[in-house]
Amino acid sequence: MQVIKTKTKLKEELNKLGDQLSLGLVPTMGALHDGHASLIKKAVSENENVIVSIFVNPTQFNNQEDLDKYPKTIDNDIELISDISDRIILFTPEVSEIYPKTVTPKTYDFEGLDKVMEGEFRDDHFNGVGTIVEELFKIVQPNKAYFGEKDFQQLRIIQKLTEIKDIPVEIIGCDIIREEHGLAMSSRNERLSTKMRQKAAFIYDTLKTAKIKFGMENALNVKDWVIDEFKNHDDFELEYFDITDVETLTPMQNKINNVKYRAFIAVYVEDVRLIDNIALN
Ligand code: PAF
């Protein structure tokens, strides 16, 4: 597998690929797990050429400690990618290659999609995500790009980015991949003790019950029920639970027929921040 570190070299390689062949991009921050593997496999099955990028993007972290602690497992990552296919190109630029002048995010108008949930609790996070993803789209010019639904808000924001910047790329959302007990796969799970990693299945169990309740009871009671569930569990600190319209991500006021809703959650477990979500209807 080819590993490329500079934009110039990557562009050279991309120029050698046939124009008629489709090109898939899987942007990641490394510490790859089975969730990433599923995105990469989907990209390989749908495109002749695939670029995987690994770049821990500093402009999307609002907390220096979180950035410093972000796991780096490049040897394992290379092995995981090579096991999937040998026709993947890995792009792993340094920070100075992507941000030669200043390490600051651009500002976008995501029409409110960035103001709720993750956006409310992580200042400038989505401007940072937009900045790196727009740059990667500019460098790679993929036909399709793959993002996991675990970060559903990010997925919606990237769809919005392509709309407002008129970028001709098809955004493919991919199902959440879960550990055996139900915890959504995330590089952060590595930071949990074995015991809590199993216990954290409680997050998904709560989402599944919330979904059943959403179908049966007054939907507005579901949020209070979830808040109470977490109050009864000392191991977990609930940051937010919200039910929103999947298109606008605005919190539900009243359940409206024909509107698709999704429930979103962020929870601290052993000081590790975990997020998850579930389609409700
Ligand atoms: O989801 C991620 O890993 C990151 O936010 C992304 C999309 C690679 C941008 O840095």
Short mmCIF file of C-alpha atoms and ligand atoms in Angstrom, two decimals:
data_model
loop_
_atom_site.label_atom_id
_atom_site.label_comp_id
_atom_site.label_asym_id
_atom_site.label_seq_id
_atom_site.Cartn_x
_atom_site.Cartn_y
_atom_site.Cartn_z
CA MET A 1 0.00 0.00 0.00
CA GLN A 2 1.20 3.47 -0.83
CA VAL A 3 1.58 5.90 2.07
CA ILE A 4 1.75 9.55 0.99
CA LYS A 5 2.51 12.52 3.23
CA THR A 6 2.35 15.55 0.93
CA LYS A 7 -0.36 17.18 -1.17
CA THR A 8 1.99 17.48 -4.14
CA LYS A 9 2.81 13.77 -4.17
CA LEU A 10 -0.84 12.84 -3.66
CA LYS A 11 -1.91 15.04 -6.59
CA GLU A 12 0.78 13.39 -8.77
CA GLU A 13 -0.58 9.95 -7.90
CA LEU A 14 -4.19 11.06 -8.42
CA ASN A 15 -3.29 12.36 -11.88
CA LYS A 16 -2.13 8.87 -12.84
CA LEU A 17 -5.54 7.38 -12.02
CA GLY A 18 -7.97 7.19 -14.92
CA ASP A 19 -10.51 10.02 -15.03
CA GLN A 20 -13.36 7.62 -15.76
CA LEU A 21 -12.70 5.52 -12.70
CA SER A 22 -14.54 6.40 -9.54
CA LEU A 23 -12.60 7.66 -6.54
CA GLY A 24 -13.77 7.16 -2.94
CA LEU A 25 -12.45 9.04 0.08
CA VAL A 26 -12.61 7.86 3.69
CA PRO A 27 -11.44 10.70 6.00
CA THR A 28 -10.35 9.51 9.46
CA MET A 29 -8.26 10.59 12.42
CA GLY A 30 -6.64 7.15 12.74
CA ALA A 31 -6.82 4.74 15.70
CA LEU A 32 -8.83 2.67 13.28
CA HIS A 33 -11.33 0.04 14.48
CA ASP A 34 -14.03 -2.14 12.91
CA GLY A 35 -16.27 0.90 12.45
CA HIS A 36 -13.66 2.51 10.16
CA ALA A 37 -13.04 -0.87 8.51
CA SER A 38 -16.69 -1.02 7.49
CA LEU A 39 -16.45 2.46 5.85
CA ILE A 40 -13.27 1.47 4.02
CA LYS A 41 -14.77 -1.84 2.83
CA LYS A 42 -17.85 -0.03 1.53
CA ALA A 43 -15.62 2.47 -0.29
CA VAL A 44 -13.57 -0.37 -1.82
CA SER A 45 -16.74 -2.15 -2.95
CA GLU A 46 -18.12 1.00 -4.63
CA ASN A 47 -15.01 2.61 -6.20
CA GLU A 48 -12.06 1.53 -8.33
CA ASN A 49 -9.73 3.79 -6.34
CA VAL A 50 -9.86 4.62 -2.65
CA ILE A 51 -7.98 7.15 -0.54
CA VAL A 52 -8.02 6.82 3.24
CA SER A 53 -6.76 9.87 5.11
CA ILE A 54 -5.41 9.81 8.64
CA PHE A 55 -5.05 13.26 10.14
CA VAL A 56 -5.72 14.25 13.73
CA ASN A 57 -7.18 17.62 12.92
CA PRO A 58 -6.22 20.17 15.62
CA THR A 59 -8.84 22.76 14.60
CA GLN A 60 -11.76 20.54 15.62
CA PHE A 61 -10.57 20.04 19.21
CA ASN A 62 -11.69 22.63 21.71
CA ASN A 63 -9.76 20.92 24.47
CA GLN A 64 -5.97 20.60 24.26
CA GLU A 65 -5.95 17.59 26.58
CA ASP A 66 -8.40 15.73 24.33
CA LEU A 67 -6.13 16.46 21.35
CA ASP A 68 -2.99 15.35 23.23
CA LYS A 69 -4.68 12.18 24.42
CA TYR A 70 -6.03 11.25 20.99
CA PRO A 71 -4.69 7.72 20.37
CA LYS A 72 -2.08 7.25 17.62
CA THR A 73 -1.74 3.69 16.33
CA ILE A 74 -0.32 4.14 12.83
CA ASP A 75 1.27 0.66 12.53
CA ASN A 76 -2.02 -1.04 13.40
CA ASP A 77 -3.89 1.36 11.11
CA ILE A 78 -1.64 0.46 8.16
CA GLU A 79 -2.15 -3.24 8.86
CA LEU A 80 -5.95 -2.85 9.08
CA ILE A 81 -6.07 -0.96 5.76
CA SER A 82 -3.67 -3.35 3.96
CA ASP A 83 -5.79 -6.31 5.09
CA ILE A 84 -8.83 -4.78 3.35
CA SER A 85 -7.23 -4.05 -0.01
CA ASP A 86 -3.83 -3.30 -1.55
CA ARG A 87 -5.27 -0.75 -3.95
CA ILE A 88 -5.89 1.85 -1.22
CA ILE A 89 -3.69 4.94 -0.99
CA LEU A 90 -3.13 6.22 2.56
CA PHE A 91 -2.72 9.99 2.96
CA THR A 92 -1.13 10.97 6.31
CA PRO A 93 -0.09 14.64 6.15
CA GLU A 94 1.63 16.55 8.96
CA VAL A 95 -0.19 19.51 10.54
CA SER A 96 2.10 21.98 8.71
CA GLU A 97 1.15 20.42 5.35
CA ILE A 98 -2.55 21.12 5.92
CA TYR A 99 -2.17 24.34 7.91
CA PRO A 100 1.01 26.01 6.59
CA LYS A 101 0.14 29.44 8.00
CA THR A 102 -2.21 29.35 10.97
CA VAL A 103 -3.90 26.50 12.73
CA THR A 104 -7.32 28.13 12.86
CA PRO A 105 -10.67 26.98 11.48
CA LYS A 106 -12.66 28.83 8.84
CA THR A 107 -16.14 30.02 9.79
CA TYR A 108 -19.17 28.49 8.08
CA ASP A 109 -22.89 29.14 8.14
CA PHE A 110 -24.31 25.64 8.56
CA GLU A 111 -27.82 27.08 8.92
CA GLY A 112 -28.14 26.12 12.57
CA LEU A 113 -27.10 22.47 12.22
CA ASP A 114 -23.97 23.28 14.25
CA LYS A 115 -25.72 25.15 17.05
CA VAL A 116 -27.29 22.18 18.86
CA MET A 117 -25.97 19.12 20.70
CA GLU A 118 -22.25 18.65 19.88
CA GLY A 119 -22.10 22.27 18.68
CA GLU A 120 -23.51 23.56 21.94
CA PHE A 121 -20.96 21.67 24.03
CA ARG A 122 -17.91 21.87 21.73
CA ASP A 123 -17.14 25.42 20.62
CA ASP A 124 -16.01 25.79 17.00
CA HIS A 125 -15.83 22.00 16.62
CA PHE A 126 -17.84 21.90 13.41
CA ASN A 127 -15.99 24.86 11.88
CA GLY A 128 -12.85 22.74 12.39
CA VAL A 129 -14.46 19.68 10.83
CA GLY A 130 -15.71 21.78 7.89
CA THR A 131 -12.25 23.27 7.38
CA ILE A 132 -10.44 19.93 7.16
CA VAL A 133 -13.14 18.14 5.16
CA GLU A 134 -13.38 21.01 2.63
CA GLU A 135 -9.57 20.92 2.28
CA LEU A 136 -9.55 17.13 1.79
CA PHE A 137 -12.31 17.41 -0.83
CA LYS A 138 -10.24 20.09 -2.59
CA ILE A 139 -7.08 17.97 -2.60
CA VAL A 140 -8.62 14.57 -3.45
CA GLN A 141 -11.72 15.59 -5.47
CA PRO A 142 -13.47 12.30 -4.72
CA ASN A 143 -16.70 11.12 -6.37
CA LYS A 144 -17.90 9.67 -3.08
CA ALA A 145 -16.93 10.24 0.55
CA TYR A 146 -17.82 7.99 3.47
CA PHE A 147 -18.79 9.01 7.02
CA GLY A 148 -20.19 7.00 9.93
CA GLU A 149 -23.66 7.64 11.33
CA LYS A 150 -22.27 7.50 14.88
CA ASP A 151 -21.38 11.14 14.19
CA PHE A 152 -24.76 11.80 12.61
CA GLN A 153 -24.65 15.54 13.24
CA GLN A 154 -21.24 15.68 11.56
CA LEU A 155 -22.67 13.73 8.61
CA ARG A 156 -25.53 16.25 8.20
CA ILE A 157 -23.08 19.15 8.47
CA ILE A 158 -20.80 17.69 5.81
CA GLN A 159 -23.84 17.26 3.52
CA LYS A 160 -24.62 20.94 4.18
CA LEU A 161 -20.98 21.88 3.48
CA THR A 162 -21.16 20.30 0.02
CA GLU A 163 -24.41 22.21 -0.61
CA ILE A 164 -23.17 25.65 0.48
CA LYS A 165 -19.76 25.27 -1.19
CA ASP A 166 -21.22 23.50 -4.24
CA ILE A 167 -18.78 20.58 -4.02
CA PRO A 168 -19.66 17.76 -6.44
CA VAL A 169 -19.20 14.77 -4.13
CA GLU A 170 -21.72 12.19 -3.02
CA ILE A 171 -21.78 11.85 0.77
CA ILE A 172 -22.41 8.29 1.90
CA GLY A 173 -23.60 7.74 5.49
CA CYS A 174 -22.72 4.33 6.92
CA ASP A 175 -24.41 2.34 9.71
CA ILE A 176 -23.08 2.47 13.26
CA ILE A 177 -20.92 -0.55 14.07
CA ARG A 178 -21.23 -1.77 17.67
CA GLU A 179 -19.18 -3.82 20.09
CA GLU A 180 -20.62 -7.17 21.19
CA HIS A 181 -22.51 -5.63 24.12
CA GLY A 182 -23.91 -2.76 22.05
CA LEU A 183 -21.55 0.14 22.73
CA ALA A 184 -21.01 2.15 19.52
CA MET A 185 -17.45 1.65 18.28
CA SER A 186 -15.18 4.62 18.90
CA SER A 187 -11.44 5.16 19.29
CA ARG A 188 -12.27 6.57 22.73
CA ASN A 189 -13.57 3.18 23.96
CA GLU A 190 -9.92 2.15 24.36
CA ARG A 191 -9.69 4.59 27.26
CA LEU A 192 -12.40 2.76 29.27
CA SER A 193 -11.67 0.00 31.79
CA THR A 194 -12.82 -3.45 30.63
CA LYS A 195 -15.59 -3.39 33.23
CA MET A 196 -16.96 0.00 32.19
CA ARG A 197 -16.66 -0.83 28.51
CA GLN A 198 -19.17 -3.62 29.09
CA LYS A 199 -21.33 -1.56 31.44
CA ALA A 200 -21.48 1.25 28.87
CA ALA A 201 -23.83 -0.97 26.88
CA PHE A 202 -26.38 0.78 29.11
CA ILE A 203 -26.21 3.78 26.75
CA TYR A 204 -27.44 1.82 23.73
CA ASP A 205 -29.92 -0.17 25.85
CA THR A 206 -31.43 3.15 26.98
CA LEU A 207 -31.63 4.40 23.39
CA LYS A 208 -33.41 1.20 22.30
CA THR A 209 -35.97 1.52 25.09
CA ALA A 210 -36.39 5.23 24.26
CA LYS A 211 -37.22 4.20 20.70
CA ILE A 212 -39.93 1.80 21.90
CA LYS A 213 -41.36 4.45 24.23
CA PHE A 214 -41.25 7.03 21.41
CA GLY A 215 -43.53 4.76 19.37
CA MET A 216 -45.96 4.15 22.22
CA GLU A 217 -46.09 6.99 24.71
CA ASN A 218 -46.28 10.73 24.56
CA ALA A 219 -42.96 11.36 22.80
CA LEU A 220 -42.28 14.42 24.94
CA ASN A 221 -42.05 12.21 28.05
CA VAL A 222 -39.20 10.18 26.61
CA LYS A 223 -36.56 12.82 27.34
CA ASP A 224 -37.56 13.02 31.02
CA TRP A 225 -37.51 9.24 31.26
CA VAL A 226 -33.95 9.11 29.86
CA ILE A 227 -32.77 11.87 32.22
CA ASP A 228 -34.19 9.90 35.17
CA GLU A 229 -32.56 6.66 34.02
CA PHE A 230 -29.15 8.33 34.07
CA LYS A 231 -29.78 9.98 37.44
CA ASN A 232 -30.09 6.46 38.85
CA HIS A 233 -26.69 5.38 37.53
CA ASP A 234 -23.64 6.84 39.29
CA ASP A 235 -21.22 5.47 36.69
CA PHE A 236 -22.64 7.74 33.99
CA GLU A 237 -22.95 11.48 33.67
CA LEU A 238 -25.47 12.49 31.03
CA GLU A 239 -24.41 15.59 29.09
CA TYR A 240 -27.42 15.74 26.78
CA PHE A 241 -30.24 13.68 25.36
CA ASP A 242 -32.25 15.18 22.52
CA ILE A 243 -34.82 14.08 20.01
CA THR A 244 -34.53 16.05 16.78
CA ASP A 245 -35.83 16.23 13.24
CA VAL A 246 -33.17 14.43 11.14
CA GLU A 247 -33.14 17.14 8.47
CA THR A 248 -32.85 20.32 10.52
CA LEU A 249 -31.60 18.78 13.81
CA THR A 250 -33.99 21.08 15.68
CA PRO A 251 -35.26 19.58 18.93
CA MET A 252 -38.76 18.14 18.66
CA GLN A 253 -41.50 20.34 20.12
CA ASN A 254 -44.42 18.17 19.01
CA LYS A 255 -44.31 14.91 17.12
CA ILE A 256 -45.34 15.66 13.53
CA ASN A 257 -46.48 12.97 11.10
CA ASN A 258 -44.10 12.22 8.22
CA VAL A 259 -41.16 13.87 9.97
CA LYS A 260 -38.21 11.56 10.64
CA TYR A 261 -36.78 11.81 14.14
CA ARG A 262 -33.57 10.63 15.73
CA ALA A 263 -32.45 10.51 19.38
CA PHE A 264 -28.95 11.72 20.29
CA ILE A 265 -26.99 11.25 23.48
CA ALA A 266 -23.64 12.28 24.99
CA VAL A 267 -22.47 10.69 28.22
CA TYR A 268 -19.33 10.81 30.35
CA VAL A 269 -18.06 7.45 31.55
CA GLU A 270 -14.80 7.41 33.54
CA ASP A 271 -14.10 10.92 32.18
CA VAL A 272 -14.42 9.65 28.61
CA ARG A 273 -17.05 11.39 26.51
CA LEU A 274 -19.14 8.95 24.46
CA ILE A 275 -21.85 9.76 21.91
CA ASP A 276 -24.48 7.62 20.23
CA ASN A 277 -27.76 7.98 18.37
CA ILE A 278 -30.70 5.97 17.05
CA ALA A 279 -33.33 6.40 14.34
CA LEU A 280 -36.75 6.58 16.02
CA ASN A 281 -39.17 6.14 13.11
O1 PAF B 1 -15.02 11.76 12.17
C1 PAF B 1 -13.80 12.02 12.17
O2 PAF B 1 -12.96 11.16 12.41
C2 PAF B 1 -13.34 13.44 11.88
O3 PAF B 1 -14.22 14.36 12.41
C3 PAF B 1 -13.09 13.71 10.38
C4 PAF B 1 -14.38 13.60 9.58
C5 PAF B 1 -12.07 12.72 9.85
C6 PAF B 1 -12.55 15.12 10.20
O4 PAF B 1 -11.35 15.29 10.89
#
